[in-house]
mmCIF file of C-alpha atoms in Angstrom:
data_model
loop_
_atom_site.group_PDB
_atom_site.id
_atom_site.type_symbol
_atom_site.label_atom_id
_atom_site.label_comp_id
_atom_site.label_asym_id
_atom_site.label_seq_id
_atom_site.Cartn_x
_atom_site.Cartn_y
_atom_site.Cartn_z
ATOM 1 C CA MET G 34 19.174 15.700 4.423
ATOM 2 C CA ALA G 35 16.584 14.460 1.958
ATOM 3 C CA ILE G 36 16.234 16.013 -1.352
ATOM 4 C CA LEU G 37 12.744 16.959 -1.827
ATOM 5 C CA TRP G 38 12.057 17.296 -5.537
ATOM 6 C CA ARG G 39 8.092 16.714 -5.620
ATOM 7 C CA HIS G 40 5.432 19.001 -4.234
ATOM 8 C CA SER G 41 1.964 18.852 -3.155
ATOM 9 C CA VAL G 42 -0.254 21.407 -2.664
ATOM 10 C CA LEU G 43 -1.894 20.244 0.477
ATOM 11 C CA GLY G 44 1.497 20.940 2.314
ATOM 12 C CA ALA G 45 0.177 23.963 3.994
ATOM 13 C CA ARG G 46 -2.608 21.997 4.735
ATOM 14 C CA HIS G 47 -0.814 19.632 6.234
ATOM 15 C CA ALA G 48 1.135 22.209 8.321
ATOM 16 C CA ALA G 49 -2.051 24.457 9.257
ATOM 17 C CA ILE G 50 -2.236 21.418 11.660
ATOM 18 C CA GLY G 51 0.815 20.548 12.912
ATOM 19 C CA GLY G 52 2.152 18.196 10.042
ATOM 20 C CA GLU G 53 6.072 17.996 9.902
ATOM 21 C CA LEU G 54 6.627 17.073 5.755
ATOM 22 C CA GLU G 55 9.267 14.499 5.435
ATOM 23 C CA ASP G 56 10.863 12.997 2.711
ATOM 24 C CA TRP G 57 8.432 10.269 1.079
ATOM 25 C CA ASN G 58 9.308 9.763 -2.526
ATOM 26 C CA GLY G 59 10.236 12.889 -2.942
ATOM 27 C CA MET G 60 7.894 14.838 -1.961
ATOM 28 C CA GLY G 61 7.147 15.987 1.455
ATOM 29 C CA THR G 62 4.514 14.034 3.222
ATOM 30 C CA ALA G 63 2.614 14.589 6.471
ATOM 31 C CA TRP G 64 3.853 11.720 8.632
ATOM 32 C CA PHE G 65 2.967 13.103 11.527
ATOM 33 C CA TYR G 66 0.766 15.694 12.874
ATOM 34 C CA ASP G 67 1.987 15.266 16.264
ATOM 35 C CA HIS G 68 3.894 12.068 17.795
ATOM 36 C CA THR G 69 1.932 11.332 20.958
ATOM 37 C CA PRO G 70 0.537 8.058 20.966
ATOM 38 C CA GLU G 71 -2.916 9.997 21.520
ATOM 39 C CA ARG G 72 -2.683 10.932 18.497
ATOM 40 C CA ALA G 73 -1.761 7.495 16.849
ATOM 41 C CA LYS G 74 -4.663 6.012 18.204
ATOM 42 C CA ALA G 75 -7.499 9.081 17.638
ATOM 43 C CA ASP G 76 -6.357 8.490 13.729
ATOM 44 C CA TYR G 77 -5.832 4.505 13.628
ATOM 45 C CA GLU G 78 -9.901 3.988 14.906
ATOM 46 C CA ALA G 79 -10.689 6.526 12.899
ATOM 47 C CA ILE G 80 -10.026 4.663 10.258
ATOM 48 C CA ARG G 81 -11.663 1.750 11.602
ATOM 49 C CA THR G 82 -14.513 3.232 13.207
ATOM 50 C CA LYS G 83 -15.651 6.414 11.119
ATOM 51 C CA ALA G 84 -13.421 7.202 8.173
ATOM 52 C CA GLY G 85 -9.960 9.442 7.523
ATOM 53 C CA LEU G 86 -8.302 11.263 4.946
ATOM 54 C CA MET G 87 -5.453 11.182 3.891
ATOM 55 C CA ASP G 88 -2.829 12.691 1.530
ATOM 56 C CA VAL G 89 -0.886 10.006 -0.351
ATOM 57 C CA SER G 90 0.491 11.946 -3.838
ATOM 58 C CA GLY G 91 3.760 10.940 -2.546
ATOM 59 C CA LEU G 92 2.651 8.016 -4.852
ATOM 60 C CA LYS G 93 4.040 7.898 -8.430
ATOM 61 C CA LYS G 94 1.596 8.372 -11.135
ATOM 62 C CA VAL G 95 2.622 7.527 -14.668
ATOM 63 C CA HIS G 96 0.219 8.021 -17.461
ATOM 64 C CA LEU G 97 0.788 5.196 -20.504
ATOM 65 C CA VAL G 98 -0.793 6.040 -23.731
ATOM 66 C CA GLY G 99 -0.937 4.645 -27.667
ATOM 67 C CA PRO G 100 -0.998 1.284 -29.218
ATOM 68 C CA ASP G 101 1.727 -0.431 -27.348
ATOM 69 C CA ALA G 102 0.913 0.819 -23.698
ATOM 70 C CA ALA G 103 -1.283 -2.824 -22.955
ATOM 71 C CA TYR G 104 2.463 -4.168 -24.217
ATOM 72 C CA VAL G 105 4.406 -2.242 -21.926
ATOM 73 C CA ILE G 106 2.574 -2.604 -19.232
ATOM 74 C CA ASP G 107 2.384 -6.252 -19.589
ATOM 75 C CA ARG G 108 6.054 -6.626 -20.382
ATOM 76 C CA VAL G 109 7.015 -5.143 -17.132
ATOM 77 C CA THR G 110 4.213 -6.316 -14.759
ATOM 78 C CA THR G 111 3.379 -9.524 -13.084
ATOM 79 C CA ARG G 112 -0.689 -9.553 -14.345
ATOM 80 C CA ASN G 113 -1.826 -10.160 -18.029
ATOM 81 C CA VAL G 114 -2.813 -6.609 -18.743
ATOM 82 C CA GLU G 115 -5.533 -8.110 -21.399
ATOM 83 C CA LYS G 116 -8.139 -9.095 -18.357
ATOM 84 C CA ILE G 117 -8.221 -5.983 -17.318
ATOM 85 C CA ALA G 118 -10.823 -3.947 -18.849
ATOM 86 C CA PRO G 119 -11.679 -0.345 -19.100
ATOM 87 C CA GLY G 120 -13.207 0.872 -15.704
ATOM 88 C CA ARG G 121 -10.852 -1.688 -13.803
ATOM 89 C CA SER G 122 -7.646 -1.822 -12.291
ATOM 90 C CA THR G 123 -5.567 -4.724 -10.604
ATOM 91 C CA TYR G 124 -2.620 -4.736 -8.218
ATOM 92 C CA ALA G 125 0.833 -6.256 -9.133
ATOM 93 C CA SER G 126 4.200 -6.726 -8.819
ATOM 94 C CA ILE G 127 7.435 -5.488 -10.403
ATOM 95 C CA LEU G 128 10.247 -8.008 -10.751
ATOM 96 C CA ASN G 129 14.035 -7.377 -12.180
ATOM 97 C CA SER G 130 15.551 -9.823 -14.634
ATOM 98 C CA GLU G 131 16.835 -12.009 -11.537
ATOM 99 C CA GLY G 132 13.030 -12.721 -10.401
ATOM 100 C CA LYS G 133 13.602 -10.597 -7.342
ATOM 101 C CA PHE G 134 10.898 -7.768 -6.489
ATOM 102 C CA ILE G 135 11.498 -4.496 -6.890
ATOM 103 C CA ASP G 136 8.216 -2.952 -6.890
ATOM 104 C CA ASP G 137 4.498 -2.707 -6.414
ATOM 105 C CA CYS G 138 1.880 -0.885 -8.511
ATOM 106 C CA ILE G 139 -2.272 -0.652 -9.533
ATOM 107 C CA ILE G 140 -2.610 -0.634 -12.632
ATOM 108 C CA TYR G 141 -5.519 1.076 -14.092
ATOM 109 C CA HIS G 142 -7.280 0.785 -17.032
ATOM 110 C CA LEU G 143 -8.702 4.114 -17.836
ATOM 111 C CA ASN G 144 -9.893 3.664 -21.455
ATOM 112 C CA VAL G 145 -8.660 2.351 -25.437
ATOM 113 C CA ASN G 146 -4.885 2.427 -25.027
ATOM 114 C CA GLN G 147 -4.968 4.784 -21.743
ATOM 115 C CA TRP G 148 -3.653 3.402 -18.691
ATOM 116 C CA MET G 149 -2.097 4.625 -15.511
ATOM 117 C CA VAL G 150 0.670 3.125 -13.296
ATOM 118 C CA VAL G 151 0.496 4.258 -9.594
ATOM 119 C CA HIS G 152 3.991 3.231 -7.583
ATOM 120 C CA GLY G 153 5.555 3.913 -4.663
ATOM 121 C CA THR G 154 9.253 3.965 -4.170
ATOM 122 C CA GLY G 155 10.596 1.387 -6.475
ATOM 123 C CA THR G 156 12.201 1.634 -9.721
ATOM 124 C CA GLY G 157 8.783 0.479 -11.767
ATOM 125 C CA MET G 158 8.868 4.085 -13.265
ATOM 126 C CA GLU G 159 12.135 3.388 -14.851
ATOM 127 C CA GLN G 160 11.165 0.044 -15.626
ATOM 128 C CA LEU G 161 8.293 1.066 -18.145
ATOM 129 C CA THR G 162 10.032 4.165 -19.583
ATOM 130 C CA SER G 163 12.728 1.461 -20.605
ATOM 131 C CA VAL G 164 10.079 -0.944 -22.334
ATOM 132 C CA ALA G 165 8.398 2.008 -23.674
ATOM 133 C CA ALA G 166 11.817 2.803 -25.842
ATOM 134 C CA GLY G 167 11.328 2.735 -29.250
ATOM 135 C CA LYS G 168 7.621 1.594 -28.773
ATOM 136 C CA ASN G 169 4.409 3.654 -30.123
ATOM 137 C CA CYS G 170 3.712 4.446 -26.410
ATOM 138 C CA ALA G 171 3.887 7.577 -24.710
ATOM 139 C CA VAL G 172 5.017 7.456 -20.917
ATOM 140 C CA LEU G 173 3.839 10.543 -18.768
ATOM 141 C CA PHE G 174 4.914 11.107 -15.011
ATOM 142 C CA ASP G 175 2.061 13.125 -13.683
ATOM 143 C CA ASP G 176 2.094 15.640 -10.681
ATOM 144 C CA ASP G 177 -0.084 17.350 -11.554
ATOM 145 C CA LEU G 178 -2.701 14.864 -10.679
ATOM 146 C CA HIS G 179 -2.855 14.537 -6.765
ATOM 147 C CA ASP G 180 -4.081 11.399 -4.560
ATOM 148 C CA MET G 181 -5.868 11.690 -1.389
ATOM 149 C CA SER G 182 -6.861 8.382 0.181
ATOM 150 C CA LEU G 183 -10.412 8.440 1.898
ATOM 151 C CA GLN G 184 -10.451 5.166 3.638
ATOM 152 C CA GLY G 185 -13.189 3.764 6.711
ATOM 153 C CA PRO G 186 -16.597 2.146 6.996
ATOM 154 C CA VAL G 187 -18.320 5.694 6.258
ATOM 155 C CA ALA G 188 -16.456 6.294 3.574
ATOM 156 C CA VAL G 189 -19.170 5.550 1.231
ATOM 157 C CA ASP G 190 -22.023 7.022 2.867
ATOM 158 C CA PHE G 191 -20.004 10.599 2.359
ATOM 159 C CA LEU G 192 -19.322 10.237 -1.293
ATOM 160 C CA ALA G 193 -23.139 8.941 -1.979
ATOM 161 C CA LYS G 194 -24.084 12.022 -0.613
ATOM 162 C CA HIS G 195 -22.525 13.430 -3.815
ATOM 163 C CA VAL G 196 -21.783 11.325 -6.126
ATOM 164 C CA ASP G 197 -24.363 8.585 -7.893
ATOM 165 C CA GLY G 198 -23.810 5.358 -8.512
ATOM 166 C CA ILE G 199 -20.903 5.313 -5.644
ATOM 167 C CA ARG G 200 -22.511 2.034 -3.912
ATOM 168 C CA ASP G 201 -22.311 0.145 -7.287
ATOM 169 C CA LEU G 202 -18.354 1.149 -7.728
ATOM 170 C CA ALA G 203 -16.562 -2.715 -6.889
ATOM 171 C CA TYR G 204 -13.726 -3.236 -5.481
ATOM 172 C CA PHE G 205 -10.829 -2.081 -7.469
ATOM 173 C CA GLY G 206 -13.109 -0.385 -9.943
ATOM 174 C CA LEU G 207 -12.808 3.082 -10.764
ATOM 175 C CA MET G 208 -15.252 5.812 -12.366
ATOM 176 C CA HIS G 209 -15.053 9.457 -13.802
ATOM 177 C CA THR G 210 -17.122 12.106 -11.642
ATOM 178 C CA ARG G 211 -17.376 15.602 -10.272
ATOM 179 C CA LEU G 212 -16.828 16.030 -6.431
ATOM 180 C CA PHE G 213 -17.835 19.313 -5.159
ATOM 181 C CA GLY G 214 -17.706 20.831 -9.013
ATOM 182 C CA ARG G 215 -14.413 19.567 -9.739
ATOM 183 C CA ASP G 216 -13.550 16.743 -12.043
ATOM 184 C CA VAL G 217 -12.426 13.436 -10.476
ATOM 185 C CA MET G 218 -11.098 9.773 -10.379
ATOM 186 C CA LEU G 219 -12.143 7.675 -7.690
ATOM 187 C CA SER G 220 -10.715 4.246 -7.682
ATOM 188 C CA ARG G 221 -12.262 1.912 -4.779
ATOM 189 C CA THR G 222 -8.864 0.953 -3.628
ATOM 190 C CA GLY G 223 -6.540 1.747 -0.647
ATOM 191 C CA TYR G 224 -3.616 0.260 1.740
ATOM 192 C CA THR G 225 -6.146 -0.394 4.738
ATOM 193 C CA GLY G 226 -7.962 -3.083 4.892
ATOM 194 C CA GLU G 227 -10.767 -0.910 5.563
ATOM 195 C CA ARG G 228 -13.526 -0.111 2.522
ATOM 196 C CA GLY G 229 -12.109 3.301 0.688
ATOM 197 C CA TYR G 230 -11.535 5.136 -2.061
ATOM 198 C CA GLU G 231 -9.018 7.242 -3.805
ATOM 199 C CA ILE G 232 -9.655 10.597 -5.050
ATOM 200 C CA PHE G 233 -7.304 11.580 -8.187
ATOM 201 C CA VAL G 234 -7.838 15.118 -8.444
ATOM 202 C CA ARG G 235 -5.876 18.175 -10.396
ATOM 203 C CA ALA G 236 -3.468 20.578 -8.232
ATOM 204 C CA LYS G 237 -5.360 23.246 -8.382
ATOM 205 C CA ASP G 238 -8.552 21.468 -7.129
ATOM 206 C CA ALA G 239 -6.965 19.645 -4.434
ATOM 207 C CA CYS G 240 -7.321 22.098 -1.363
ATOM 208 C CA HIS G 241 -10.721 22.392 -2.197
ATOM 209 C CA VAL G 242 -11.955 18.972 -2.680
ATOM 210 C CA TRP G 243 -10.289 18.206 0.447
ATOM 211 C CA ASP G 244 -11.354 21.526 2.603
ATOM 212 C CA ASN G 245 -14.969 20.105 1.771
ATOM 213 C CA ILE G 246 -14.269 16.662 2.614
ATOM 214 C CA LEU G 247 -13.035 17.711 6.093
ATOM 215 C CA SER G 248 -15.785 20.547 6.932
ATOM 216 C CA GLU G 249 -18.916 18.480 5.478
ATOM 217 C CA GLY G 250 -17.846 15.110 6.857
ATOM 218 C CA ALA G 251 -16.442 16.179 9.863
ATOM 219 C CA ASP G 252 -20.393 15.012 11.479
ATOM 220 C CA MET G 253 -20.013 11.856 10.502
ATOM 221 C CA GLY G 254 -16.669 11.818 11.951
ATOM 222 C CA ILE G 255 -14.235 11.975 8.819
ATOM 223 C CA ARG G 256 -10.536 13.277 10.019
ATOM 224 C CA PRO G 257 -7.655 14.079 8.510
ATOM 225 C CA VAL G 258 -5.201 11.316 9.505
ATOM 226 C CA GLN G 259 -1.239 11.183 9.664
ATOM 227 C CA PHE G 260 0.496 9.269 6.791
ATOM 228 C CA SER G 261 2.038 7.266 9.815
ATOM 229 C CA THR G 262 -1.237 5.622 10.261
ATOM 230 C CA LEU G 263 -0.701 3.183 7.317
ATOM 231 C CA ASP G 264 1.775 1.459 9.181
ATOM 232 C CA LEU G 265 -0.477 0.272 11.886
ATOM 233 C CA LEU G 266 -3.665 -0.275 9.149
ATOM 234 C CA ARG G 267 -1.543 -2.278 7.021
ATOM 235 C CA THR G 268 0.125 -4.474 9.732
ATOM 236 C CA GLU G 269 -3.255 -5.788 10.850
ATOM 237 C CA SER G 270 -4.157 -6.076 6.844
ATOM 238 C CA TYR G 271 -1.250 -7.852 5.862
ATOM 239 C CA LEU G 272 -0.155 -5.240 3.299
ATOM 240 C CA LEU G 273 3.195 -5.045 2.578
ATOM 241 C CA PHE G 274 5.301 -1.801 2.270
ATOM 242 C CA TYR G 275 8.543 -1.623 0.089
ATOM 243 C CA PRO G 276 11.586 -1.692 0.781
ATOM 244 C CA GLY G 277 10.367 -1.275 4.590
ATOM 245 C CA ASP G 278 9.779 -5.481 4.925
ATOM 246 C CA ASN G 279 12.357 -5.885 2.368
ATOM 247 C CA SER G 280 16.097 -6.863 2.270
ATOM 248 C CA GLU G 281 16.785 -3.558 1.381
ATOM 249 C CA THR G 282 15.787 -2.335 4.970
ATOM 250 C CA HIS G 283 16.788 -5.867 6.755
ATOM 251 C CA PRO G 284 19.675 -6.618 5.125
ATOM 252 C CA PHE G 285 20.347 -11.121 4.613
ATOM 253 C CA GLU G 286 22.644 -12.221 7.866
ATOM 254 C CA ASP G 287 25.333 -13.963 5.825
ATOM 255 C CA GLY G 288 25.810 -10.552 3.714
ATOM 256 C CA MET G 289 23.596 -12.197 0.178
ATOM 257 C CA PRO G 290 22.877 -9.438 -1.984
ATOM 258 C CA CYS G 291 19.338 -7.536 -1.105
ATOM 259 C CA GLY G 292 16.445 -8.956 -3.399
ATOM 260 C CA ASP G 293 12.995 -11.364 -2.713
ATOM 261 C CA THR G 294 10.934 -12.836 -4.446
ATOM 262 C CA ILE G 295 7.819 -12.972 -4.241
ATOM 263 C CA TRP G 296 7.442 -16.302 -3.103
ATOM 264 C CA GLU G 297 9.152 -15.269 -0.214
ATOM 265 C CA LEU G 298 7.368 -12.338 -0.123
ATOM 266 C CA GLY G 299 3.885 -14.164 -0.233
ATOM 267 C CA LEU G 300 3.065 -12.278 -3.113
ATOM 268 C CA GLU G 301 2.578 -15.056 -5.811
ATOM 269 C CA PHE G 302 -0.912 -14.612 -6.244
ATOM 270 C CA THR G 303 -0.171 -10.987 -7.741
ATOM 271 C CA VAL G 304 1.073 -13.488 -11.201
ATOM 272 C CA SER G 305 -1.568 -14.422 -13.066
ATOM 273 C CA PRO G 306 -1.967 -17.774 -13.972
ATOM 274 C CA GLY G 307 0.450 -19.494 -16.725
ATOM 275 C CA LYS G 308 1.596 -15.754 -17.773
ATOM 276 C CA THR G 309 5.252 -15.777 -19.062
ATOM 277 C CA GLY G 310 7.055 -12.835 -21.184
ATOM 278 C CA PHE G 311 7.265 -10.440 -18.565
ATOM 279 C CA ILE G 312 11.013 -9.206 -17.089
ATOM 280 C CA GLY G 313 12.459 -11.827 -14.689
ATOM 281 C CA ALA G 314 9.476 -14.544 -15.579
ATOM 282 C CA GLU G 315 11.847 -17.361 -16.017
ATOM 283 C CA ASN G 316 14.097 -16.548 -12.915
ATOM 284 C CA HIS G 317 10.854 -16.045 -10.961
ATOM 285 C CA TYR G 318 9.704 -19.540 -11.840
ATOM 286 C CA ALA G 319 12.953 -21.707 -11.165
ATOM 287 C CA LEU G 320 13.265 -20.063 -7.573
ATOM 288 C CA GLU G 321 10.071 -21.356 -6.652
ATOM 289 C CA GLY G 322 10.457 -23.824 -3.577
ATOM 290 C CA LYS G 323 13.589 -21.951 -2.623
ATOM 291 C CA GLU G 324 12.764 -19.778 -0.280
ATOM 292 C CA ARG G 325 15.295 -18.364 2.006
ATOM 293 C CA PHE G 326 12.904 -16.845 4.489
ATOM 294 C CA LYS G 327 9.442 -16.230 4.712
ATOM 295 C CA ILE G 328 6.721 -13.417 5.392
ATOM 296 C CA TYR G 329 5.088 -14.103 8.005
ATOM 297 C CA GLY G 330 3.010 -13.269 11.362
ATOM 298 C CA VAL G 331 3.680 -13.200 14.995
ATOM 299 C CA ARG G 332 0.945 -12.458 17.356
ATOM 300 C CA LEU G 333 2.428 -11.618 20.636
ATOM 301 C CA ASP G 334 1.868 -11.213 24.418
ATOM 302 C CA GLY G 335 0.419 -8.394 26.684
ATOM 303 C CA THR G 336 0.195 -5.301 25.124
ATOM 304 C CA VAL G 337 3.661 -4.020 24.560
ATOM 305 C CA PRO G 338 4.266 -4.122 20.658
ATOM 306 C CA ALA G 339 6.957 -5.106 18.226
ATOM 307 C CA ASP G 340 9.647 -2.388 18.099
ATOM 308 C CA GLU G 341 10.373 -1.988 14.029
ATOM 309 C CA GLY G 342 13.066 -4.297 13.088
ATOM 310 C CA ALA G 343 12.890 -6.031 16.670
ATOM 311 C CA ASP G 344 14.635 -9.454 16.686
ATOM 312 C CA LEU G 345 12.757 -13.049 15.903
ATOM 313 C CA MET G 346 14.288 -15.403 18.347
ATOM 314 C CA GLN G 347 14.009 -19.622 18.962
ATOM 315 C CA ASP G 348 15.669 -21.350 21.364
ATOM 316 C CA GLY G 349 17.681 -18.280 21.975
ATOM 317 C CA LYS G 350 19.154 -17.768 18.795
ATOM 318 C CA LYS G 351 17.681 -14.827 16.623
ATOM 319 C CA VAL G 352 16.482 -16.470 13.486
ATOM 320 C CA GLY G 353 14.083 -13.550 11.748
ATOM 321 C CA VAL G 354 13.093 -9.981 12.918
ATOM 322 C CA VAL G 355 10.009 -8.145 13.069
ATOM 323 C CA THR G 356 9.585 -5.474 10.008
ATOM 324 C CA PHE G 357 6.472 -3.889 12.027
ATOM 325 C CA GLY G 358 4.416 -4.496 14.827
ATOM 326 C CA MET G 359 0.616 -2.567 16.330
ATOM 327 C CA TYR G 360 -1.275 -3.339 19.190
ATOM 328 C CA SER G 361 -4.600 -2.420 18.491
ATOM 329 C CA GLU G 362 -7.010 -1.596 22.066
ATOM 330 C CA LEU G 363 -10.160 -2.085 19.152
ATOM 331 C CA ASN G 364 -9.011 -5.344 18.309
ATOM 332 C CA LYS G 365 -7.545 -6.723 21.196
ATOM 333 C CA HIS G 366 -4.691 -8.159 19.411
ATOM 334 C CA ASN G 367 -0.881 -7.237 19.659
ATOM 335 C CA VAL G 368 0.888 -8.201 16.046
ATOM 336 C CA GLY G 369 3.653 -8.310 13.451
ATOM 337 C CA ILE G 370 4.787 -8.912 10.345
ATOM 338 C CA ALA G 371 7.922 -10.678 10.285
ATOM 339 C CA ARG G 372 11.088 -12.094 8.010
ATOM 340 C CA MET G 373 11.521 -15.937 9.647
ATOM 341 C CA PRO G 374 13.132 -18.798 8.575
ATOM 342 C CA LYS G 375 10.745 -21.291 6.391
ATOM 343 C CA ALA G 376 9.985 -23.868 8.750
ATOM 344 C CA CYS G 377 8.763 -21.596 11.228
ATOM 345 C CA ALA G 378 6.096 -20.129 8.835
ATOM 346 C CA THR G 379 2.947 -22.095 9.813
ATOM 347 C CA PRO G 380 0.900 -21.503 12.773
ATOM 348 C CA GLY G 381 1.592 -22.235 15.865
ATOM 349 C CA VAL G 382 5.001 -22.006 16.102
ATOM 350 C CA LYS G 383 6.295 -20.493 19.619
ATOM 351 C CA LEU G 384 9.280 -17.819 19.190
ATOM 352 C CA THR G 385 10.316 -14.579 20.942
ATOM 353 C CA VAL G 386 10.538 -11.344 19.872
ATOM 354 C CA GLN G 387 13.453 -9.452 21.938
ATOM 355 C CA ASN G 388 12.520 -5.279 21.295
ATOM 356 C CA GLY G 389 15.671 -3.136 21.374
ATOM 357 C CA ASP G 390 15.357 -2.584 24.939
ATOM 358 C CA GLY G 391 16.063 -5.636 25.648
ATOM 359 C CA THR G 392 12.559 -6.750 26.487
ATOM 360 C CA GLN G 393 11.908 -9.836 25.471
ATOM 361 C CA ILE G 394 7.954 -10.659 24.799
ATOM 362 C CA ALA G 395 6.234 -14.767 23.944
ATOM 363 C CA CYS G 396 4.934 -14.804 20.772
ATOM 364 C CA VAL G 397 3.295 -17.425 18.383
ATOM 365 C CA THR G 398 3.538 -17.534 14.258
ATOM 366 C CA GLU G 399 -0.576 -17.123 12.864
ATOM 367 C CA GLU G 400 -1.109 -16.355 9.323
ATOM 368 C CA MET G 401 -2.475 -12.878 7.965
ATOM 369 C CA PRO G 402 -4.117 -10.664 7.544
ATOM 370 C CA PHE G 403 -5.248 -10.661 11.434
ATOM 371 C CA TYR G 404 -7.569 -7.949 10.262
ATOM 372 C CA ASP G 405 -10.891 -9.033 7.894
ATOM 373 C CA LYS G 406 -9.402 -12.560 7.680
ATOM 374 C CA GLU G 407 -11.362 -12.771 4.874
ATOM 375 C CA LYS G 408 -11.363 -10.008 2.752
ATOM 376 C CA LYS G 409 -14.909 -9.211 3.473
ATOM 377 C CA ILE G 410 -14.577 -5.717 4.522
ATOM 378 C CA ARG G 411 -12.667 -4.058 2.085
ATOM 379 C CA ALA G 412 -14.504 -5.905 -1.153
ATOM 380 C CA ALA G 413 -17.829 -5.366 0.404
ATOM 381 C CA LYS G 414 -20.644 -4.387 -2.108
ATOM 382 C CA GLY G 415 -23.575 -2.098 -1.923
#
């Protein structure tokens, strides 16, 4: 049984509409409002065509304050922190001393000597705390700060009714403002591939903001969406989920210990050009060109999606695994994220997906993302 040691004040809101609170990152999270395909389709299409509101408070919010805060974050993450101006954020990886991926995060520069690192299931907070020891830097884990995600094409139109200047907030920008009379921080970020916003709010104000968004946004098609919707959205948008796409979930066949390089995951872009001195840096650079596999996309025939963990076959032999698959009636594609041999990770290689029931589906490799390939939607201006 999972031990839920963290609490979202929105839990009662989820339960009222059928939400089943399951463990994610130590917090009860509404993975499903119901398990029907109809609900999954409706929530997915709401975010792709209108907007959906999701409770993502299970993310860990870690404040770092003090003269050494930037040094601590610079040492732990792969980004050059000095390049992040106040009011901006960026996506980064966190590695262990072996140069293997152990977490990802978004770094928020809130003000002079004030930062926040938001991460998921990995050990990012432990790394930050360890490096901060003996430094002039306070590290504060903040579960009072709740995080709800409003994602979809009408999100900006809705917020523009209530927040001056929201249309000018650039991708990965942030602003401190008030929404429905409550203090919030709005971040132009998300995990869906759509133009969206994360709304950080105090626990005592979270239900007020949640209720008002849903009541005032109903006529625009805004609805609460279940957490599992993210798997559909992220798959076609090439947004990885730790540890779901990693060897911690899909062990190496030859018994090698778990741990993936960011060369293998396609996350090398998260390393600032020329940066050294971060944890695992030397081993990271030494591992370039030594990939044991590659994360790459597959496009399947038909409408039956790949099972989570389906075998990826070539010439009758298993060569990899589909970490997650999805079929979109809206976008007319049947796609998946897969771990495959490096030689296969190029467009046009013919492979076969074998689901758990033995069904075999022809597929072809394809570069990701499948949706919004040029990433113009999520970064749109105005």
